[in-house]
Short mmCIF file of C-alpha atoms in Angstrom, two decimals:
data_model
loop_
_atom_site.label_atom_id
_atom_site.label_comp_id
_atom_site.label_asym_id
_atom_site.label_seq_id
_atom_site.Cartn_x
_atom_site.Cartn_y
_atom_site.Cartn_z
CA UNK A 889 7.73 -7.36 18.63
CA UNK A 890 6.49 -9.51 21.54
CA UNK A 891 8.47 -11.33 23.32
CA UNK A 892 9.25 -14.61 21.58
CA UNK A 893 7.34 -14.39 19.15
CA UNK A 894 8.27 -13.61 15.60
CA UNK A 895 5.63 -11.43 13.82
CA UNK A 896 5.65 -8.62 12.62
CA UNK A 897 2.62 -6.04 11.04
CA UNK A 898 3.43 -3.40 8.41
CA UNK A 899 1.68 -1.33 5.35
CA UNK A 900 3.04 -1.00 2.21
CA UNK A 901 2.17 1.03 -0.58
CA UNK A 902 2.78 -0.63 -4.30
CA UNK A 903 2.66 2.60 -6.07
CA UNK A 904 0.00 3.55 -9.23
CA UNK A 905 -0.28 0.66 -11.63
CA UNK A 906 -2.08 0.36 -14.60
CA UNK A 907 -4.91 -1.74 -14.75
CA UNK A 908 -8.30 -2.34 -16.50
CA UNK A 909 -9.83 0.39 -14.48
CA UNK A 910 -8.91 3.11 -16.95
CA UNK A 911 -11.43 1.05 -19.51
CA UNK A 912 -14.28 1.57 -16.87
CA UNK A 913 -13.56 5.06 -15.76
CA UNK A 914 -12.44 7.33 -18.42
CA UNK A 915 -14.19 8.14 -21.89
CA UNK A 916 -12.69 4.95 -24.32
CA UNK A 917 -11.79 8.23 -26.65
CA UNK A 918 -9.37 9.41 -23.78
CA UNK A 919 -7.80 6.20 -22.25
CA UNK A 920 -5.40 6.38 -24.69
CA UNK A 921 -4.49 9.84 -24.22
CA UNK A 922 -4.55 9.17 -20.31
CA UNK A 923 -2.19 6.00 -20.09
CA UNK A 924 0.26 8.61 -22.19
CA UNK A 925 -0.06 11.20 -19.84
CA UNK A 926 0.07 9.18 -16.51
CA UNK A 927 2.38 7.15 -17.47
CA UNK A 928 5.12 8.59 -16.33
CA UNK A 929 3.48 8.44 -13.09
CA UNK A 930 2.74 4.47 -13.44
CA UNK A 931 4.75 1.56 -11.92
CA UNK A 932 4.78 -2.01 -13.49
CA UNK A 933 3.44 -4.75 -12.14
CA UNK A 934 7.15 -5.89 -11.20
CA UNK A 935 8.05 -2.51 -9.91
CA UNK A 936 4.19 -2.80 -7.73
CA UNK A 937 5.39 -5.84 -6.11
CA UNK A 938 8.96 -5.06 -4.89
CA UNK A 939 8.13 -3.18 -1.77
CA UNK A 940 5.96 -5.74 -0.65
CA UNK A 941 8.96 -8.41 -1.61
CA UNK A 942 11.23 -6.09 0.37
CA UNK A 943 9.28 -6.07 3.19
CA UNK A 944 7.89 -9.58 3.44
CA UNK A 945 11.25 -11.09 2.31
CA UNK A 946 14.18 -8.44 3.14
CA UNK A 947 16.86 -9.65 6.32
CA UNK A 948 16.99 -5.55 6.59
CA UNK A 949 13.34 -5.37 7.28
CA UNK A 950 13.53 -8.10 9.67
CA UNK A 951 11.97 -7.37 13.22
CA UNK A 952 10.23 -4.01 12.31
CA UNK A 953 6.85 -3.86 12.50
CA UNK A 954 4.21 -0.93 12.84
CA UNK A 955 5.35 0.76 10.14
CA UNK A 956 4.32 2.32 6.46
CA UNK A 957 6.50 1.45 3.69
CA UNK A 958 6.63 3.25 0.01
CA UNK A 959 9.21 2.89 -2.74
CA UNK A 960 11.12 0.12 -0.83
CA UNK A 961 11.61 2.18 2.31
CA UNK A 962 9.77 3.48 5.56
CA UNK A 963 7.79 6.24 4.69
CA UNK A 964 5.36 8.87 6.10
CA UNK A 965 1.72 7.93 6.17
CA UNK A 966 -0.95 10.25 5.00
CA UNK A 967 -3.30 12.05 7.59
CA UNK A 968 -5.73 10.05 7.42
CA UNK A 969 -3.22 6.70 7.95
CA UNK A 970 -1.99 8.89 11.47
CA UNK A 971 -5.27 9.53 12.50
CA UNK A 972 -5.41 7.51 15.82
CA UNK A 973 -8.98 8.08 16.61
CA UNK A 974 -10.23 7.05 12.59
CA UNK A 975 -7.45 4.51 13.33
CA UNK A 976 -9.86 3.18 16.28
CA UNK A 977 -13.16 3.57 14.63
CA UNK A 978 -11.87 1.24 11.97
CA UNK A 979 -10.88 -1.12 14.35
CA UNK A 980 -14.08 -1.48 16.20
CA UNK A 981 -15.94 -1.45 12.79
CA UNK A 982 -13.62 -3.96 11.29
CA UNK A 983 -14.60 -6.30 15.07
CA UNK A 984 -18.50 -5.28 14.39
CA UNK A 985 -17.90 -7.52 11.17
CA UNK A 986 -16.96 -10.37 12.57
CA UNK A 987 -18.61 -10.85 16.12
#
């Protein structure tokens, strides 16, 4: 955090929810059968939005920044979310967009 001034930047991970996208993307014969067997895997939407509470809201949470958060704690980041130099091609693309 910079000197004086109080924001902070972190990414946080809800976690697999359920939503419409089944309908569009599996065989209607097998949604069904798919919610059943992923569900287990599946968070609600409550249990989607409490990291993002935590993290927004939580006085433990308070001054850290830079970080990846999963299942209401700091967590490791995929490859891909380490991955300085994909890390900096994003960021110039992302400033491409909106020079």
């Amino acid at each position: 955090m910079e000197d004086g001034v109080d924001i902070t930047a972190n990414s946080v991970h809800p976690g697999v929810i359920p939503t419409n996208i089944i309908r569009y993307y599996i065989h209607p014969g097998l949604a069904g059968v798919a919610k059943m067997l992923l569900g287990f895997a599946f968070k609600n939407t409550q249990q989607g939005a409490a990291t993002t509470c935590y993290v927004a809201l939580h006085p433990e949470v308070r001054g850290i920044s830079g970080e990846y958060f999963a299942d209401n704690k700091i967590a490791k980041a995929g490859s891909k979310g380490r991955d300085i130099e994909l890390a900096k091609k994003l960021w110039d693309f992302s400033m491409s967009l909106i020079k």
